PDB file of C-alpha atoms in Angstrom:
ATOM      1  CA  MET Q   1     -13.249 -40.017  21.905  1.00  0.00           C
ATOM      2  CA  GLY Q   2     -13.364 -36.277  21.301  1.00  0.00           C
ATOM      3  CA  ASN Q   3     -10.662 -35.653  23.910  1.00  0.00           C
ATOM      4  CA  ARG Q   4      -7.302 -34.359  22.705  1.00  0.00           C
ATOM      5  CA  SER Q   5      -4.159 -34.065  24.680  1.00  0.00           C
ATOM      6  CA  VAL Q   6      -1.095 -31.848  23.898  1.00  0.00           C
ATOM      7  CA  ALA Q   7       2.269 -33.197  24.959  1.00  0.00           C
ATOM      8  CA  ALA Q   8       4.965 -30.910  26.389  1.00  0.00           C
ATOM      9  CA  PRO Q   9       7.926 -30.198  24.067  1.00  0.00           C
ATOM     10  CA  SER Q  10      10.583 -32.798  24.279  1.00  0.00           C
ATOM     11  CA  ALA Q  11      13.992 -32.025  25.809  1.00  0.00           C
ATOM     12  CA  ALA Q  12      15.574 -32.278  22.370  1.00  0.00           C
ATOM     13  CA  VAL Q  13      13.300 -29.541  20.981  1.00  0.00           C
ATOM     14  CA  ALA Q  14      13.992 -27.257  23.974  1.00  0.00           C
ATOM     15  CA  GLY Q  15      17.723 -27.744  23.546  1.00  0.00           C
ATOM     16  CA  LEU Q  16      17.516 -26.849  19.873  1.00  0.00           C
ATOM     17  CA  ALA Q  17      15.744 -23.598  20.744  1.00  0.00           C
ATOM     18  CA  LEU Q  18      18.502 -22.703  23.232  1.00  0.00           C
ATOM     19  CA  VAL Q  19      21.238 -23.377  20.687  1.00  0.00           C
ATOM     20  CA  THR Q  20      19.433 -21.198  18.148  1.00  0.00           C
ATOM     21  CA  ALA Q  21      19.183 -18.343  20.681  1.00  0.00           C
ATOM     22  CA  LEU Q  22      22.868 -18.571  21.541  1.00  0.00           C
ATOM     23  CA  THR Q  23      23.842 -18.577  17.873  1.00  0.00           C
ATOM     24  CA  VAL Q  24      21.845 -15.406  17.228  1.00  0.00           C
ATOM     25  CA  THR Q  25      23.390 -13.678  20.285  1.00  0.00           C
ATOM     26  CA  SER Q  26      26.970 -14.494  19.261  1.00  0.00           C
ATOM     27  CA  THR Q  27      26.628 -12.595  15.959  1.00  0.00           C
ATOM     28  CA  ALA Q  28      26.117  -9.236  17.742  1.00  0.00           C
ATOM     29  CA  SER Q  29      28.831  -6.496  17.452  1.00  0.00           C
ATOM     30  CA  PRO Q  30      31.788  -6.730  19.891  1.00  0.00           C
ATOM     31  CA  ALA Q  31      31.521  -4.499  22.970  1.00  0.00           C
ATOM     32  CA  GLY Q  32      32.931  -1.008  22.361  1.00  0.00           C
ATOM     33  CA  ALA Q  33      33.030  -1.263  18.546  1.00  0.00           C
ATOM     34  CA  ALA Q  34      31.606   1.619  16.531  1.00  0.00           C
ATOM     35  CA  ALA Q  35      28.894   0.804  14.003  1.00  0.00           C
ATOM     36  CA  CYS Q  36      28.184   3.512  11.441  1.00  0.00           C
ATOM     37  CA  PRO Q  37      25.859   3.612   8.427  1.00  0.00           C
ATOM     38  CA  ALA Q  38      27.360   3.644   4.953  1.00  0.00           C
ATOM     39  CA  SER Q  39      28.750   6.948   3.614  1.00  0.00           C
ATOM     40  CA  THR Q  40      29.216   8.463   7.080  1.00  0.00           C
ATOM     41  CA  THR Q  41      32.317   9.283   9.135  1.00  0.00           C
ATOM     42  CA  CYS Q  42      33.087   6.568  11.672  1.00  0.00           C
ATOM     43  CA  PRO Q  43      35.417   7.918  14.427  1.00  0.00           C
ATOM     44  CA  THR Q  44      38.039   6.184  16.584  1.00  0.00           C
ATOM     45  CA  THR Q  45      39.601   8.120  19.482  1.00  0.00           C
ATOM     46  CA  VAL Q  46      43.419   7.884  19.528  1.00  0.00           C
ATOM     47  CA  THR Q  47      45.653   8.857  22.497  1.00  0.00           C
ATOM     48  CA  PHE Q  48      49.387   9.111  23.063  1.00  0.00           C
ATOM     49  CA  THR Q  49      51.599  10.443  25.861  1.00  0.00           C
ATOM     50  CA  VAL Q  50      54.443  12.977  25.679  1.00  0.00           C
ATOM     51  CA  ASN Q  51      56.872  12.362  28.540  1.00  0.00           C
ATOM     52  CA  ALA Q  52      58.948  14.946  30.384  1.00  0.00           C
ATOM     53  CA  PRO Q  53      61.618  12.826  32.100  1.00  0.00           C
ATOM     54  CA  ASP Q  54      64.309  15.369  32.955  1.00  0.00           C
ATOM     55  CA  GLY Q  55      62.398  18.249  34.540  1.00  0.00           C
ATOM     56  CA  LEU Q  56      64.063  21.587  35.312  1.00  0.00           C
ATOM     57  CA  THR Q  57      67.819  21.570  36.028  1.00  0.00           C
ATOM     58  CA  ILE Q  58      70.739  23.976  36.302  1.00  0.00           C
ATOM     59  CA  THR Q  59      74.371  23.179  35.503  1.00  0.00           C
ATOM     60  CA  VAL Q  60      77.274  25.262  36.860  1.00  0.00           C
ATOM     61  CA  PRO Q  61      81.066  25.171  36.385  1.00  0.00           C
ATOM     62  CA  ASP Q  62      83.150  22.786  38.454  1.00  0.00           C
ATOM     63  CA  GLY Q  63      85.380  24.578  40.925  1.00  0.00           C
ATOM     64  CA  PRO Q  64      87.637  25.967  41.949  1.00  0.00           C
ATOM     65  CA  VAL Q  65      87.419  28.801  39.395  1.00  0.00           C
ATOM     66  CA  SER Q  66      90.001  31.591  39.572  1.00  0.00           C
ATOM     67  CA  THR Q  67      88.731  35.028  38.573  1.00  0.00           C
ATOM     68  CA  GLY Q  68      92.167  36.674  38.631  1.00  0.00           C
ATOM     69  CA  SER Q  69      94.260  38.748  41.027  1.00  0.00           C
ATOM     70  CA  GLY Q  70      94.608  42.335  42.179  1.00  0.00           C
ATOM     71  CA  ALA Q  71      95.976  44.661  44.844  1.00  0.00           C
ATOM     72  CA  PRO Q  72      94.252  45.911  48.015  1.00  0.00           C
ATOM     73  CA  GLY Q  73      91.938  48.796  47.167  1.00  0.00           C
ATOM     74  CA  GLY Q  74      91.681  47.625  43.559  1.00  0.00           C
ATOM     75  CA  GLN Q  75      89.245  45.530  41.586  1.00  0.00           C
ATOM     76  CA  ILE Q  76      89.387  41.941  40.322  1.00  0.00           C
ATOM     77  CA  SER Q  77      87.097  40.828  37.503  1.00  0.00           C
ATOM     78  CA  GLY Q  78      86.768  37.474  35.759  1.00  0.00           C
ATOM     79  CA  SER Q  79      84.262  35.096  34.212  1.00  0.00           C
ATOM     80  CA  LEU Q  80      82.775  32.280  36.242  1.00  0.00           C
ATOM     81  CA  GLY Q  81      82.181  29.984  33.262  1.00  0.00           C
ATOM     82  CA  PRO Q  82      78.983  28.849  31.534  1.00  0.00           C
ATOM     83  CA  VAL Q  83      75.814  28.353  33.552  1.00  0.00           C
ATOM     84  CA  THR Q  84      72.951  26.495  31.827  1.00  0.00           C
ATOM     85  CA  VAL Q  85      69.300  26.059  32.703  1.00  0.00           C
ATOM     86  CA  SER Q  86      67.634  23.131  30.928  1.00  0.00           C
ATOM     87  CA  ASP Q  87      63.849  22.984  31.064  1.00  0.00           C
ATOM     88  CA  GLN Q  88      62.613  19.567  29.880  1.00  0.00           C
ATOM     89  CA  ARG Q  89      59.202  19.720  31.569  1.00  0.00           C
ATOM     90  CA  ALA Q  90      57.333  20.182  28.242  1.00  0.00           C
ATOM     91  CA  ALA Q  91      55.097  22.606  30.133  1.00  0.00           C
ATOM     92  CA  LEU Q  92      52.312  24.738  28.688  1.00  0.00           C
ATOM     93  CA  THR Q  93      53.680  27.678  30.669  1.00  0.00           C
ATOM     94  CA  ALA Q  94      57.444  27.128  30.609  1.00  0.00           C
ATOM     95  CA  THR Q  95      58.732  29.961  32.784  1.00  0.00           C
ATOM     96  CA  TRP Q  96      61.520  29.829  35.367  1.00  0.00           C
ATOM     97  CA  GLU Q  97      63.884  31.976  37.439  1.00  0.00           C
ATOM     98  CA  ALA Q  98      67.516  31.205  38.204  1.00  0.00           C
ATOM     99  CA  THR Q  99      68.921  32.867  41.322  1.00  0.00           C
ATOM    100  CA  VAL Q 100      72.448  33.385  42.632  1.00  0.00           C
ATOM    101  CA  SER Q 101      74.014  34.240  45.987  1.00  0.00           C
ATOM    102  CA  ALA Q 102      77.255  33.715  47.878  1.00  0.00           C
ATOM    103  CA  ALA Q 103      77.576  31.419  50.866  1.00  0.00           C
ATOM    104  CA  SER Q 104      77.536  33.155  54.239  1.00  0.00           C
ATOM    105  CA  GLY Q 105      80.914  34.067  55.665  1.00  0.00           C
ATOM    106  CA  GLY Q 106      82.265  35.766  52.562  1.00  0.00           C
ATOM    107  CA  PHE Q 107      85.541  34.890  50.834  1.00  0.00           C
ATOM    108  CA  THR Q 108      88.414  34.072  53.164  1.00  0.00           C
ATOM    109  CA  THR Q 109      92.079  33.263  53.266  1.00  0.00           C
ATOM    110  CA  GLY Q 110      94.321  31.945  56.068  1.00  0.00           C
ATOM    111  CA  GLY Q 111      92.364  31.700  59.324  1.00  0.00           C
ATOM    112  CA  GLY Q 112      89.396  33.682  58.035  1.00  0.00           C
ATOM    113  CA  THR Q 113      89.836  36.560  60.490  1.00  0.00           C
ATOM    114  CA  PRO Q 114      88.149  39.882  59.619  1.00  0.00           C
ATOM    115  CA  ALA Q 115      91.404  41.048  58.004  1.00  0.00           C
ATOM    116  CA  GLU Q 116      91.453  37.815  55.994  1.00  0.00           C
ATOM    117  CA  THR Q 117      87.854  38.114  54.774  1.00  0.00           C
ATOM    118  CA  VAL Q 118      86.337  39.848  51.763  1.00  0.00           C
ATOM    119  CA  PRO Q 119      82.629  40.265  52.578  1.00  0.00           C
ATOM    120  CA  ASN Q 120      79.920  39.285  50.113  1.00  0.00           C
ATOM    121  CA  THR Q 121      78.919  42.934  49.830  1.00  0.00           C
ATOM    122  CA  ALA Q 122      82.209  43.482  47.986  1.00  0.00           C
ATOM    123  CA  VAL Q 123      81.651  40.613  45.536  1.00  0.00           C
ATOM    124  CA  LEU Q 124      79.423  41.486  42.567  1.00  0.00           C
ATOM    125  CA  TYR Q 125      77.765  39.406  39.838  1.00  0.00           C
ATOM    126  CA  TRP Q 126      76.476  40.182  36.400  1.00  0.00           C
ATOM    127  CA  SER Q 127      75.045  37.606  34.050  1.00  0.00           C
ATOM    128  CA  GLY Q 128      75.380  39.336  30.709  1.00  0.00           C
ATOM    129  CA  PRO Q 129      73.112  38.284  27.830  1.00  0.00           C
ATOM    130  CA  ALA Q 130      72.523  34.653  26.943  1.00  0.00           C
ATOM    131  CA  THR Q 131      75.282  33.002  24.937  1.00  0.00           C
ATOM    132  CA  ALA Q 132      72.827  30.359  23.667  1.00  0.00           C
ATOM    133  CA  THR Q 133      69.115  29.571  23.944  1.00  0.00           C
ATOM    134  CA  THR Q 134      66.707  26.936  22.638  1.00  0.00           C
ATOM    135  CA  GLY Q 135      62.930  26.866  22.528  1.00  0.00           C
ATOM    136  CA  THR Q 136      60.406  29.667  22.403  1.00  0.00           C
ATOM    137  CA  GLY Q 137      59.694  32.528  24.778  1.00  0.00           C
ATOM    138  CA  THR Q 138      61.427  35.502  26.352  1.00  0.00           C
ATOM    139  CA  PHE Q 139      64.805  35.032  28.082  1.00  0.00           C
ATOM    140  CA  VAL Q 140      65.813  37.869  30.411  1.00  0.00           C
ATOM    141  CA  PRO Q 141      69.324  38.427  31.849  1.00  0.00           C
ATOM    142  CA  GLY Q 142      69.451  39.318  35.512  1.00  0.00           C
ATOM    143  CA  GLN Q 143      72.153  41.928  34.913  1.00  0.00           C
ATOM    144  CA  VAL Q 144      72.649  42.842  31.281  1.00  0.00           C
ATOM    145  CA  ASP Q 145      76.054  44.533  31.699  1.00  0.00           C
ATOM    146  CA  ALA Q 146      78.750  45.482  34.232  1.00  0.00           C
ATOM    147  CA  ALA Q 147      76.913  48.672  35.180  1.00  0.00           C
ATOM    148  CA  ALA Q 148      74.032  46.519  36.453  1.00  0.00           C
ATOM    149  CA  ALA Q 149      76.240  44.207  38.568  1.00  0.00           C
ATOM    150  CA  GLN Q 150      74.785  43.297  41.972  1.00  0.00           C
ATOM    151  CA  SER Q 151      76.421  42.246  45.230  1.00  0.00           C
ATOM    152  CA  LEU Q 152      76.033  38.641  46.358  1.00  0.00           C
ATOM    153  CA  ASP Q 153      75.179  39.340  49.990  1.00  0.00           C
ATOM    154  CA  VAL Q 154      71.523  38.491  49.171  1.00  0.00           C
ATOM    155  CA  SER Q 155      69.856  36.289  46.571  1.00  0.00           C
ATOM    156  CA  ARG Q 156      69.740  37.868  43.111  1.00  0.00           C
ATOM    157  CA  THR Q 157      68.040  36.939  39.858  1.00  0.00           C
ATOM    158  CA  ALA Q 158      70.729  35.550  37.574  1.00  0.00           C
ATOM    159  CA  PHE Q 159      68.503  34.816  34.589  1.00  0.00           C
ATOM    160  CA  SER Q 160      64.838  34.172  33.884  1.00  0.00           C
ATOM    161  CA  LYS Q 161      62.379  33.030  31.258  1.00  0.00           C
ATOM    162  CA  THR Q 162      59.142  34.993  31.372  1.00  0.00           C
ATOM    163  CA  SER Q 163      57.061  33.479  28.564  1.00  0.00           C
ATOM    164  CA  GLY Q 164      56.804  30.542  26.188  1.00  0.00           C
ATOM    165  CA  SER Q 165      55.948  26.858  26.295  1.00  0.00           C
ATOM    166  CA  GLY Q 166      57.606  23.498  25.757  1.00  0.00           C
ATOM    167  CA  ASN Q 167      61.209  22.453  26.264  1.00  0.00           C
ATOM    168  CA  ASN Q 168      63.855  25.177  26.331  1.00  0.00           C
ATOM    169  CA  SER Q 169      67.313  26.090  27.633  1.00  0.00           C
ATOM    170  CA  ALA Q 170      69.531  29.104  28.223  1.00  0.00           C
ATOM    171  CA  THR Q 171      73.272  29.472  28.804  1.00  0.00           C
ATOM    172  CA  TRP Q 172      75.124  32.530  30.081  1.00  0.00           C
ATOM    173  CA  ASN Q 173      78.686  33.244  31.238  1.00  0.00           C
ATOM    174  CA  PRO Q 174      78.515  35.480  34.306  1.00  0.00           C
ATOM    175  CA  THR Q 175      81.260  37.797  35.487  1.00  0.00           C
ATOM    176  CA  ILE Q 176      82.407  38.080  39.096  1.00  0.00           C
ATOM    177  CA  ILE Q 177      83.727  41.472  40.233  1.00  0.00           C
ATOM    178  CA  VAL Q 178      85.592  41.823  43.537  1.00  0.00           C
ATOM    179  CA  ASN Q 179      86.103  45.243  45.090  1.00  0.00           C
ATOM    180  CA  VAL Q 180      89.177  44.349  47.165  1.00  0.00           C
ATOM    181  CA  PRO Q 181      89.123  46.081  50.560  1.00  0.00           C
ATOM    182  CA  ALA Q 182      92.052  48.397  51.184  1.00  0.00           C
ATOM    183  CA  GLN Q 183      92.888  46.478  54.388  1.00  0.00           C
ATOM    184  CA  ALA Q 184      92.830  43.036  52.710  1.00  0.00           C
ATOM    185  CA  VAL Q 185      95.887  40.873  53.386  1.00  0.00           C
ATOM    186  CA  ALA Q 186      97.730  38.895  50.739  1.00  0.00           C
ATOM    187  CA  GLY Q 187      96.494  35.367  50.022  1.00  0.00           C
ATOM    188  CA  THR Q 188      94.206  33.266  47.879  1.00  0.00           C
ATOM    189  CA  TYR Q 189      90.609  33.903  48.931  1.00  0.00           C
ATOM    190  CA  THR Q 190      88.000  31.170  48.656  1.00  0.00           C
ATOM    191  CA  GLY Q 191      84.212  31.293  48.831  1.00  0.00           C
ATOM    192  CA  THR Q 192      81.164  29.720  47.205  1.00  0.00           C
ATOM    193  CA  VAL Q 193      78.747  31.116  44.621  1.00  0.00           C
ATOM    194  CA  ASN Q 194      75.426  29.237  44.665  1.00  0.00           C
ATOM    195  CA  HIS Q 195      72.953  29.028  41.769  1.00  0.00           C
ATOM    196  CA  SER Q 196      69.470  27.534  41.841  1.00  0.00           C
ATOM    197  CA  VAL Q 197      66.451  27.466  39.526  1.00  0.00           C
ATOM    198  CA  ALA Q 198      62.722  27.196  40.109  1.00  0.00           C
TER     199      ALA Q 198
END
């Protein structure tokens, strides 16, 4: 008498406490959700991606292209056909340079002997102004007119874009001028004009 004992909580009571704790925990906000007080701006960050699938390309005429005919000691002049640079890189700085040169060995006929060869120093190129452009920025012809024509014995700038951003394109129709050597023999002369862009 006078002694009092306190029994430990039963398993049922302990289980009820655990269930109550779990129920309270499950009502918390989902991970990553924004919770903002009333009458305030509640932000959500949004992202999207702009793709640039096609990159930087140059398109040239299919050959063979005939630029005309002429006599020894004279001059032959003709258009090569449209050349187009397409820049689909969607770049912040969308600049490029297209270059042109002739394949080594010059333009030859027959067996390609010295008498049957027109050297690349005698073959000139001028781009002329653009016939069409798209996009923003500054498009610059490599050779604005015939007076600025350059020989194809070394790489030359055919066209360039020096400023601007985003997708763009430029098309020009270059002219090939051949100063036919006085000792050239009769025949159809064949060579290769190479364009590239970077």
